XYZ file of C-alpha atoms in Angstrom:
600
model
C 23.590 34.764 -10.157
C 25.103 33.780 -13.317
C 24.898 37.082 -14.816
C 26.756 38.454 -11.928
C 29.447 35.552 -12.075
C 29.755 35.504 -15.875
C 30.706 39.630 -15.562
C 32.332 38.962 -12.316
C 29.996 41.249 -9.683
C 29.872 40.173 -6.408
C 26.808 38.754 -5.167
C 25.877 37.056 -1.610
C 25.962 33.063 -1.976
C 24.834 31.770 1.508
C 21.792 34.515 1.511
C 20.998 32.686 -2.509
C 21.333 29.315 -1.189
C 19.129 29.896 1.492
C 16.516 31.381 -0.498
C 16.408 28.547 -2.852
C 16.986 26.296 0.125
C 13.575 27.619 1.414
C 11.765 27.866 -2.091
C 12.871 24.131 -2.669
C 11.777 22.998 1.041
C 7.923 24.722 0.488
C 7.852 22.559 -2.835
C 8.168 19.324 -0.641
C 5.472 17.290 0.839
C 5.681 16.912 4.432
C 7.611 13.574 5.223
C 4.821 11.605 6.485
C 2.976 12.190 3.645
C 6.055 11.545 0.931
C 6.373 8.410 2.617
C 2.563 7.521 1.521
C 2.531 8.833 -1.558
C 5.829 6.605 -2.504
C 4.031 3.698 -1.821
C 1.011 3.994 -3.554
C 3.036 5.634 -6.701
C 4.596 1.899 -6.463
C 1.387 0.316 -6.538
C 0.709 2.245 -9.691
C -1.783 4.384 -7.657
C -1.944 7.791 -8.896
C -2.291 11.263 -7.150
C -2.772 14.839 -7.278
C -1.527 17.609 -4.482
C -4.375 19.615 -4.372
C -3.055 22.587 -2.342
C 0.512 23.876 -1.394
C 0.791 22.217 1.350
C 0.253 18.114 2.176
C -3.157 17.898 1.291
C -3.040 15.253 -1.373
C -5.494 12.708 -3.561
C -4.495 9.309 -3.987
C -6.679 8.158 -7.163
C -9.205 10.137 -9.331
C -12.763 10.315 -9.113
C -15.139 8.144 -7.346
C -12.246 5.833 -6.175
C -10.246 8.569 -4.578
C -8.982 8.783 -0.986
C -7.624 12.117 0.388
C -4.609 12.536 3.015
C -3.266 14.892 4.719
C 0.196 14.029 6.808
C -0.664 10.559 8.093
C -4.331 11.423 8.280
C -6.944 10.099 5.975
C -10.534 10.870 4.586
C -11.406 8.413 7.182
C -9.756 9.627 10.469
C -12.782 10.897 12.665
C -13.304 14.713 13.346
C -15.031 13.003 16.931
C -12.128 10.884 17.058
C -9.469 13.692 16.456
C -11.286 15.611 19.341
C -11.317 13.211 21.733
C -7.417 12.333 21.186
C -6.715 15.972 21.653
C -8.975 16.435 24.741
C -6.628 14.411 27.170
C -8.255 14.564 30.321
C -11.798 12.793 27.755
C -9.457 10.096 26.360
C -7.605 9.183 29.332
C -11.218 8.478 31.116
C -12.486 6.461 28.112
C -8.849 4.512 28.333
C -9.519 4.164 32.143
C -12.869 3.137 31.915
C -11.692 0.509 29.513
C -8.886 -0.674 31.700
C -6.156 0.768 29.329
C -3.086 1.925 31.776
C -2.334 5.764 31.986
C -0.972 8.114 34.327
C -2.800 9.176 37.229
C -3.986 12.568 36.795
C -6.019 15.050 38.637
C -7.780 18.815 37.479
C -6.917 21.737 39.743
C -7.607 24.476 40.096
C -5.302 26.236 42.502
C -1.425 25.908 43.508
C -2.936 24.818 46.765
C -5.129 21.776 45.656
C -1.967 20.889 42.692
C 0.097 20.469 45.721
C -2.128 17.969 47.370
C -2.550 16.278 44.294
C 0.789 15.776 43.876
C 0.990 14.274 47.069
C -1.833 12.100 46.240
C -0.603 10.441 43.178
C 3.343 10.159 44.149
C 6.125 12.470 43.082
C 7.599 13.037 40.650
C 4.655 14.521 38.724
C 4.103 17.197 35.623
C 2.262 19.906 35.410
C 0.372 21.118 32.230
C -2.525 22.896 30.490
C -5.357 21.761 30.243
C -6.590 21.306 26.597
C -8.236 24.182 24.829
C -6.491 26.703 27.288
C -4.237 29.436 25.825
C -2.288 28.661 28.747
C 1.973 29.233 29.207
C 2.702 25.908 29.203
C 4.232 22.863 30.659
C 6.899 21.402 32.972
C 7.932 17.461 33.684
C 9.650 15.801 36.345
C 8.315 18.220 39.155
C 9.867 16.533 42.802
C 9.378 20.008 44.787
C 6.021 21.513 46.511
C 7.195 25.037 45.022
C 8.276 23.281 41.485
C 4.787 22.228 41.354
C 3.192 25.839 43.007
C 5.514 27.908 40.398
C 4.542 25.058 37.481
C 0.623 25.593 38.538
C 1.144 29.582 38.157
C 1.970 28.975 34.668
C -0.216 26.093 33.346
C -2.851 27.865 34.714
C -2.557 31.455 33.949
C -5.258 31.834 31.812
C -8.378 29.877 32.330
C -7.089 29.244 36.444
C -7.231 25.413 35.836
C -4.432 22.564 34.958
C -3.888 18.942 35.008
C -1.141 17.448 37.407
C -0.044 14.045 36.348
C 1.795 11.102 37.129
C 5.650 11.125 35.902
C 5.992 7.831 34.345
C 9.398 6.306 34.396
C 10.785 4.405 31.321
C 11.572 5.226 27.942
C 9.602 6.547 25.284
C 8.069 4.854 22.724
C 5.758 5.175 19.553
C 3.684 2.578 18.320
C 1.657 2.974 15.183
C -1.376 1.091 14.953
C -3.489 1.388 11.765
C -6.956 0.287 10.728
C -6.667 -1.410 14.081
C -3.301 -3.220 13.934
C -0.136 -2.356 15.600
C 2.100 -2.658 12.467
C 5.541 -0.485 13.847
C 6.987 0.496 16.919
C 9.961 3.080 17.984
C 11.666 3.854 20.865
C 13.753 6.931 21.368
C 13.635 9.938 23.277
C 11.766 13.345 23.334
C 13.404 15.770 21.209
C 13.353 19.338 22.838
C 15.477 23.078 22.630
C 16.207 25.256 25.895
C 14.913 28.524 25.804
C 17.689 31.298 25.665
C 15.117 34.400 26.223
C 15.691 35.711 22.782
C 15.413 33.088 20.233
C 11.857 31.871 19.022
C 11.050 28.223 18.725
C 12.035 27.790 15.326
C 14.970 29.618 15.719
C 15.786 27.206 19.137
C 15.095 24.054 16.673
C 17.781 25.617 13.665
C 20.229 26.122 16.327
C 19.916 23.027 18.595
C 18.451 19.934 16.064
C 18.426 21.107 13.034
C 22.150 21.535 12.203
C 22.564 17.529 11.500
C 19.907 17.795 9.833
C 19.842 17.692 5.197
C 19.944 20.827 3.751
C 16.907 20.142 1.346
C 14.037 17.817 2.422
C 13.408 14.489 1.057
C 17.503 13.829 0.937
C 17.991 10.187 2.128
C 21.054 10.017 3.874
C 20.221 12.530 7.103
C 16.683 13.040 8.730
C 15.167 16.065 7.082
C 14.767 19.570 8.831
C 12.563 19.899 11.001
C 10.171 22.413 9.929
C 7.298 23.370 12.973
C 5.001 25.310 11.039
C 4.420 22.293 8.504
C 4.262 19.590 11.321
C 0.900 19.668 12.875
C 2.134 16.903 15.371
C 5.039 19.530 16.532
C 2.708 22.415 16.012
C 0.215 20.814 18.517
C 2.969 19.706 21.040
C 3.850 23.373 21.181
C 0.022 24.245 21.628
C -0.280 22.083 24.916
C 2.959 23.896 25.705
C 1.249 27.620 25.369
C 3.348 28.052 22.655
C 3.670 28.564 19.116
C 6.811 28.146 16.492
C 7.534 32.173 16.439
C 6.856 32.327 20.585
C 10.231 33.084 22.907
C 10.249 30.482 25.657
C 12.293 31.968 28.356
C 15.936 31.737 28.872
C 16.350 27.836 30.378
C 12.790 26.509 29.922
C 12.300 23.372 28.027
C 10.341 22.871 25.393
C 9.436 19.726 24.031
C 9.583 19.155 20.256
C 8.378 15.846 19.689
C 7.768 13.188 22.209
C 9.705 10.557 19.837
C 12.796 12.759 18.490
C 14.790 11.520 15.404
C 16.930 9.317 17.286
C 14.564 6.112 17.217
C 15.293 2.819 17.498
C 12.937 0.202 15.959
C 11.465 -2.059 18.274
C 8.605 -3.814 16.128
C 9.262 -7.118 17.266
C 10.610 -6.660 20.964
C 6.476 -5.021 21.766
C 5.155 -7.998 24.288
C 1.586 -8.914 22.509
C -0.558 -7.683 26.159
C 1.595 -4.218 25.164
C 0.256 -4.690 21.707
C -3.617 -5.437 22.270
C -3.747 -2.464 24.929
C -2.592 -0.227 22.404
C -4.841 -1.708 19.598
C -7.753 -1.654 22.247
C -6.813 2.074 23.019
C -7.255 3.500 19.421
C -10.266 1.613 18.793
C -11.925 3.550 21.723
C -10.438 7.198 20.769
C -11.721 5.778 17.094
C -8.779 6.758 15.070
C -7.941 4.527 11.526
C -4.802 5.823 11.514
C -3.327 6.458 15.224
C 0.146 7.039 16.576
C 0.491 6.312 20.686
C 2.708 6.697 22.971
C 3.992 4.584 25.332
C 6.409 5.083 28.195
C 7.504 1.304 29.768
C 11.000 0.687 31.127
C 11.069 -2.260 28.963
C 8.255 -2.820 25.771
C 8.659 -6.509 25.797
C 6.830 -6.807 29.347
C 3.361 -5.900 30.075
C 2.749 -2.736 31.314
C 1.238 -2.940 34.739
C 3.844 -4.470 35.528
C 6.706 -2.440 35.305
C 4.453 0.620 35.958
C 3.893 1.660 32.183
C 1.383 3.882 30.513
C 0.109 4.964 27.753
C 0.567 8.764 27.681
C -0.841 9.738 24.562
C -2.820 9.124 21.297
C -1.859 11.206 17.973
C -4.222 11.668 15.145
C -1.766 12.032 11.862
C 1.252 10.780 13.596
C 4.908 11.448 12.079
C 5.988 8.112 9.818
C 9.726 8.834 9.894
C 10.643 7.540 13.216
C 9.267 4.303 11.458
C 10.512 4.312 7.758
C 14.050 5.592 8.800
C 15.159 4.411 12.125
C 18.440 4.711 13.380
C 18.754 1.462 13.893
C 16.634 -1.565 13.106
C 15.002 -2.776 10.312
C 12.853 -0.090 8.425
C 8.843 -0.436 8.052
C 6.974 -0.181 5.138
C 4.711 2.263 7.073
C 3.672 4.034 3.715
C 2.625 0.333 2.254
C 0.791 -0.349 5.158
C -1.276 2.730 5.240
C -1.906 2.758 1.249
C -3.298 -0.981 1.233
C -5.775 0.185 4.537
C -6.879 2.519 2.062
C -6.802 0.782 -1.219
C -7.533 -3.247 -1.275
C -5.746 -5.434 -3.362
C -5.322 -4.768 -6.777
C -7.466 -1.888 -6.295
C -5.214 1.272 -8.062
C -7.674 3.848 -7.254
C -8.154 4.831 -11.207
C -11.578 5.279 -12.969
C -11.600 4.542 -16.950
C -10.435 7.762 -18.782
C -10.729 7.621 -21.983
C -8.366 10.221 -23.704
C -9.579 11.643 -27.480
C -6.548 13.777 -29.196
C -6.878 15.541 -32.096
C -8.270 18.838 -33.633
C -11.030 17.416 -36.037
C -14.914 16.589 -34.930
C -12.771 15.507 -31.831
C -15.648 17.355 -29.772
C -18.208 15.230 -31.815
C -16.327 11.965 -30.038
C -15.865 12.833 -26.188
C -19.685 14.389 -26.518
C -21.176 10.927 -27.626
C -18.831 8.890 -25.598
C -20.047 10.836 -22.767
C -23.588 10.037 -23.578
C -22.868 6.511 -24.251
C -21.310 6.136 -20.958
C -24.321 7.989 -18.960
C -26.722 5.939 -20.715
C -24.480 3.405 -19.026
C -25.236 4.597 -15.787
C -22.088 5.746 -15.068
C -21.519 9.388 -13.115
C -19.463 11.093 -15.982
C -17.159 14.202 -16.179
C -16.400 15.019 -19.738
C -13.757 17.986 -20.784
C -13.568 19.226 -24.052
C -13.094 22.086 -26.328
C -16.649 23.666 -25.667
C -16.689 23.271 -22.050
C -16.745 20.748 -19.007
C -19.623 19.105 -18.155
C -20.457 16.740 -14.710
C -23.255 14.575 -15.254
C -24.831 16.439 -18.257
C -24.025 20.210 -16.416
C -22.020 22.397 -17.582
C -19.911 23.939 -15.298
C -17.654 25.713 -17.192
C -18.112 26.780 -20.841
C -14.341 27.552 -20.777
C -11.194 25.595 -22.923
C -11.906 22.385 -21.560
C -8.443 20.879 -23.306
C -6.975 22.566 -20.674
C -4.886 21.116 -17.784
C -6.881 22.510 -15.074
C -10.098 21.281 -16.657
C -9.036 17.684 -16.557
C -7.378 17.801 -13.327
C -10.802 19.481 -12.090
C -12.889 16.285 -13.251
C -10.300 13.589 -12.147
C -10.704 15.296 -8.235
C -14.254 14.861 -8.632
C -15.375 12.401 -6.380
C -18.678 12.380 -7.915
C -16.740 10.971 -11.283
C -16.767 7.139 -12.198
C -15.741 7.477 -15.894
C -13.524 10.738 -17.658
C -14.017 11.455 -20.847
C -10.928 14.108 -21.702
C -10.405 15.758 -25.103
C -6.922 17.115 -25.990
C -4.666 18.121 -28.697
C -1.407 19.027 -29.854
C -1.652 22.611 -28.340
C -2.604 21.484 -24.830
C -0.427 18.864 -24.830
C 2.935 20.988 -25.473
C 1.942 23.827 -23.399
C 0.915 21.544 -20.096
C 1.006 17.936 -20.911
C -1.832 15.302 -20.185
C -3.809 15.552 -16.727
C -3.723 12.257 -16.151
C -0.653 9.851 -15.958
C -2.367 6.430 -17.263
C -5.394 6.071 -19.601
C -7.977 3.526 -20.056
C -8.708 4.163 -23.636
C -6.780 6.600 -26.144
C -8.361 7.857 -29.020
C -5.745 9.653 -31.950
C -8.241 10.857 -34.462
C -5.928 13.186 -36.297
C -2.509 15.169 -36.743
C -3.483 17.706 -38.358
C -2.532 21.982 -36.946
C 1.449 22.005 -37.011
C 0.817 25.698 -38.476
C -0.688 27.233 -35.531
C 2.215 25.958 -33.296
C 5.801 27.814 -34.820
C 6.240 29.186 -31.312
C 6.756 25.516 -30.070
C 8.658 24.508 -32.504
C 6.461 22.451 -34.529
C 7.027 23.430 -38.367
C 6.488 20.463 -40.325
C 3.348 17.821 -40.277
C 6.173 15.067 -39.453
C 6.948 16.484 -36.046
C 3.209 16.117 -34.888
C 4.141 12.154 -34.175
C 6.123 13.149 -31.202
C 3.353 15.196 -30.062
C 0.344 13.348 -30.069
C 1.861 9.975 -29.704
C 1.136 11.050 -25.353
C -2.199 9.805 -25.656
C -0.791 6.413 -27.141
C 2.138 6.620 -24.247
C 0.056 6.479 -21.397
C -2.619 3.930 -22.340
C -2.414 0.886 -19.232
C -1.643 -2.576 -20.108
C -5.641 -3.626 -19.601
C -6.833 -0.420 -21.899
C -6.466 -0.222 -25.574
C -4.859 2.660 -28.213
C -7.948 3.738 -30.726
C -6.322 4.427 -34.215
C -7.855 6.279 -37.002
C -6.283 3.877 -39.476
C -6.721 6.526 -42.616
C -3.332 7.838 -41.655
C -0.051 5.819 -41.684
C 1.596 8.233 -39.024
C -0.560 7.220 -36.828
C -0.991 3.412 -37.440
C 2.880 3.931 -36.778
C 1.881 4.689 -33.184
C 0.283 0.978 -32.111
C 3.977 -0.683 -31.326
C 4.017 1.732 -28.381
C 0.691 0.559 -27.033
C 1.184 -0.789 -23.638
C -2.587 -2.472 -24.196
C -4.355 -3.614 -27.513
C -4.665 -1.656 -30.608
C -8.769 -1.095 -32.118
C -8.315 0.489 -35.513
C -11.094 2.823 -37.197
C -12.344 3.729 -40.539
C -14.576 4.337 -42.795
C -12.895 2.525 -45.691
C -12.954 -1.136 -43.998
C -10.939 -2.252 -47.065
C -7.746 -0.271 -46.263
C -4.696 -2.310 -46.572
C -3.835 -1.335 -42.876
C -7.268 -2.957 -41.691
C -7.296 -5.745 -43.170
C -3.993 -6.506 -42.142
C -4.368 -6.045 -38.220
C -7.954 -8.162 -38.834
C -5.613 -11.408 -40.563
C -3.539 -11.326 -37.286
C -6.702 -11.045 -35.525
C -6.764 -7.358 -34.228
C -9.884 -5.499 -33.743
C -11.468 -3.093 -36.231
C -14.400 -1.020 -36.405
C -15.586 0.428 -40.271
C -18.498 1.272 -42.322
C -20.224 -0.733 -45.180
C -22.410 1.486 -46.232
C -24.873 3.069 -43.296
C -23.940 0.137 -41.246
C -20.951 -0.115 -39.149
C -18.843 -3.369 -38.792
C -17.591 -4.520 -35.545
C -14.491 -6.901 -36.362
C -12.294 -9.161 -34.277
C -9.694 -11.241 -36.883
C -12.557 -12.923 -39.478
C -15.110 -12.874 -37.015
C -17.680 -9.643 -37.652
C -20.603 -7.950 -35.876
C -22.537 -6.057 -38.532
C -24.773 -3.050 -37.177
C -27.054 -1.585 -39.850
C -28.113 2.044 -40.209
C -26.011 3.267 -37.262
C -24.152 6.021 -39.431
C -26.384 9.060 -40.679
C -26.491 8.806 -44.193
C -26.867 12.777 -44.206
C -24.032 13.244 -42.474
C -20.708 14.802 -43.446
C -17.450 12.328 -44.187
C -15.834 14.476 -40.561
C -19.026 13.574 -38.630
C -18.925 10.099 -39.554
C -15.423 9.377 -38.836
C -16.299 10.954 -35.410
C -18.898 8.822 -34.601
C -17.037 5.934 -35.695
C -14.036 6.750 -33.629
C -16.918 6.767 -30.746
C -18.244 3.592 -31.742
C -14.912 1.759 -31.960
C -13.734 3.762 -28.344
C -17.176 2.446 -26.317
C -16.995 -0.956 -28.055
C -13.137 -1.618 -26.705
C -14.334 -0.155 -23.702
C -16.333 -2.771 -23.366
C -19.504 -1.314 -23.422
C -22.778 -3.623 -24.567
C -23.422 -2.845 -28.323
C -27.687 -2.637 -27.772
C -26.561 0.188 -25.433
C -24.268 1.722 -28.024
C -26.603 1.248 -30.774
C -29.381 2.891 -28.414
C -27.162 5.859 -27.483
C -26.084 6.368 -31.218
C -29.700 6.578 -32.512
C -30.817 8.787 -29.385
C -27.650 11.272 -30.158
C -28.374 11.631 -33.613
C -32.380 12.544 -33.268
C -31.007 15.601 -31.197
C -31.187 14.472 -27.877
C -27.880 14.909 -26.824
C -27.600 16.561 -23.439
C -23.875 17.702 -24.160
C -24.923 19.473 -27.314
C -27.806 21.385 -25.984
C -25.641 22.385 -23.037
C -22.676 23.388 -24.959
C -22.543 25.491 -28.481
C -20.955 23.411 -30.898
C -17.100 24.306 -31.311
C -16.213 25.331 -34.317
C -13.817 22.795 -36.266
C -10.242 23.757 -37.891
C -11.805 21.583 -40.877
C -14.315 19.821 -41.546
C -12.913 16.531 -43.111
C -9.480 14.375 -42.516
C -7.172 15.871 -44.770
């Protein structure tokens, strides 16, 4: 488009906007979930979309919780069953003395009739659940309304449900982990069939033109998009219809039983109104339940003023909530992200982060094996591979984004042990947002990275001071202190700085040990575990045979596991066992072959 505009060709504007109005729209999480994953991105709670769509993992690893729209790893497939089998819920809510419509199964226009009779006009006529059936029609006063309504409920499987028309206004209450926490009231939002026009098409034309031209804008309600609302997408199901089906010229088809026009009524629900509902989801079994309630006025009880509930939604919409027309706003999202995480729970396991191109695969391998001698279920990414628990499960680039991201949505995963470098870090960034421990070993390879820009050893600071960036306030940046560019990169630590090297008499060293930093350095075979004057002395932990590279790297482990916290017997233990060759990592993975073999 600016091609064509810069040598002035003509090209169509409203067909380019569209496109990119579409491509910009699939990028988007459905509302509901937005609203979720705004909250817990408050709370410092990471995630990950794991698929196109509004699947999405809140936290990594073993602490993870998965949601999809306003469902959660927790929401019941029983539960989700029964709420969309009406005629099964409404008997457990009857046996339970929860209030809903009268409502009778049929099976001809003759006995509909008669039931309509029975349980008072008006009534409505619908499919039962499971039936590909035509659909639905309300407010049926007539004994050939409800013959002609029967005809098309029933046109499939010869069976329908005739119910009791409620009278009142709508409402939505949301009740989650068993506690009403926010209530609407509005009224069902539906299109009228023109005979040519499919659902969608209906919903452009009829709702949708108020609506923002790109989703997640904050000033109008979003578009509504049926194929990416399974709320809509099942109220056009029980309708016999789909979002590409033509309903026929003047039918009605409902949209969504609480349109965008809701009023908030949190505080007006009478607390009898509030216990039925809570009582009502607890039976269906939902965590997370949307129901709704048609009452002439929420702050009475229902029997009453000849209320009902009418129906229970597994994932229901959060918008009607979290941007009313009028009333306050709920923190719906909140609400929903502290049911799944408690209190100053953030949903992270430790990563520890190693960056650098040097024996770096030396470090994560031994950290790895420190950590499972630990106990701890650990996914470890590296140059040579990615391992889960001492299996390799794929010998490929493990520096890789996709490797990481792979371990972190591991729920099997209680501590990640991630190598990068400069290369990886340019081309996709870090997997993770927030570290518990970063390791910088080295800045060495600038020459291998001209096509990024990167011509001088200088520039590598920007680079690899990511893995210094992201380190949390309760974690700590692991320095190789040999190297003044990167002792440069402990004032922006977020956590505490442990410095590392071999020569504990560096200027550097002893410097951060007078204002009482931490250090880890040899003296001889034995490494030295400092904190300001105060030392730990561990004799014969370094291999004497080994080569100045290999024991930097296993110092850098040592100094990474001990501000880790880890116990030292266990790191001396997993030292010793490493070096006599019974390192699980190493026999599953061939040894990656180093730019160097020393610190330069």
């Amino acid at each position: 488009l600016l091609q064509a505009a810069l040598h002035g060709q003509a090209f169509d504007v409203a067909a380019s906007v569209e496109l990119v109005r579409e491509e910009v729209e699939r990028s988007y999480l459905d509302p509901s979930t937005a609203i979720i994953v705004a909250a817990a991105t408050e709370r410092g709670i990471p995630h990950i979309r794991l698929t196109e769509g509004s699947l999405v993992q809140l936290g990594h690893g073993a602490r993870a919780q998965r949601i999809w729209t306003s469902e959660t790893g927790r929401t019941s497939a029983i539960a989700q069953g029964i709420a969309r089998e009406e005629t099964l819920a409404r008997s457990l809510l009857t046996a339970c003395g929860v209030p809903v419509p009268a409502s009778r199964e049929v099976d001809s226009s003759l006995a509909a009739w008669e039931a309509a009779e029975s349980i008072g006009l008006p009534v409505t006529v619908k499919p039962v659940e499971g039936a590909a059936a035509r659909g639905m029609l309300v407010d049926l006063s007539s004994e050939e309304a409800v013959r002609t309504a029967f005809a098309r409920a029933a046109a499939d499987d010869g069976r329908a449900i005739v119910e009791q028309a409620v009278v009142g206004s709508e409402h939505r209450l949301l009740v989650v982990g068993g506690r009403m926490v926010a209530a609407a009231q509005g009224d069902e939002s539906w299109v009228t069939g023109d005979g040519r026009s499919s659902v969608q098409e209906l919903v452009d034309d009829q709702i949708n033109p108020g609506a923002a031209n790109l989703s997640g804008a904050e000033s109008t309600p979003p578009r509504i998009r049926c194929e990416a609302d399974r709320t809509i997408l099942l109220a056009l199901r029980r309708q016999g219809l789909t979002p590409a089906s033509v309903p026929a010229a003047g039918s009605r088809v409902i949209v969504q039983r609480i349109g965008r026009n809701a009023v908030d009524c949190t505080d007006r629900v009478h607390p009898e109104v509030v216990r039925v509902v809570e009582l009502a989801v607890r039976l269906v079994g939902l965590d997370i339940a949307g129901v709704d309630v048609v009452a002439k006025d929420i702050g009475r009880p229902l029997p009453e003023q000849g209320g009902a509930v009418v129906e229970i939604h597994a994932g229901p919409g959060l918008l009607v909530h979290a941007t009313p027309v009028s009333g306050q706003a709920r923190p719906v999202g909140r609400v929903i992200v502290d049911h799944l995480f408690p209190a100053e729970d953030d949903g992270r396991v430790p990563i520890l982060g190693v960056a650098g191109s040097i024996d770096t695969g030396r470090i994560v391998r031994l950290l790895a094996w420190l950590l499972h001698l630990a106990g701890k279920h650990v996914g470890l990414a590296c140059r040579a591979g990615t391992c889960l628990d001492r299996r390799l499960v794929d010998a490929g680039d493990g520096t890789q984004w996709e490797a990481g991201r792979r371990v972190l949505m591991n729920h099997l995963v209680e501590t990640a042990i991630l190598e990068t470098n400069a290369r990886a870090i340019l081309e996709d960034g870090l997997p993770y947002d927030r570290c518990e421990i970063g390791v910088v070993h080295d800045l060495s390879g600038h020459e291998k990275l001209a096509e990024h820009d990167i011509h001088e050893p200088g520039q590598m600071f920007k680079v690899m001071r990511s893995q210094v960036d992201v380190v949390l306030p309760r974690g700590a940046a692991v320095l190789h202190a040999v190297d003044p560019r990167i002792l440069e990169m402990a004032e922006l630590c977020d956590g505490t700085v442990v410095l590392y090297a071999i020569d504990g008499t560096l200027p550097a060293v002893r410097g951060h040990l007078a204002g009482g930093g931490r250090a880890a350095f040899a003296r001889g075979r034995a490494v030295v575990l400092a904190t300001g004057e105060a030392e730990t002395v561990v004799e014969d932990l370094l291999d004497g045979g080994a080569t100045e590279g290999q024991r930097s790297a296993t110092l850098a482990a040592v100094a990474a596991a001990w501000a880790h916290g880890l116990e030292l017997d266990l790191i001396v233990t997993g030292v010793a066992t490493f070096a006599t060759d019974l390192d699980p990592y190493t026999r599953a993975m061939p040894e990656p072959q180093p730019e160097s073999t020393a610190i330069g």
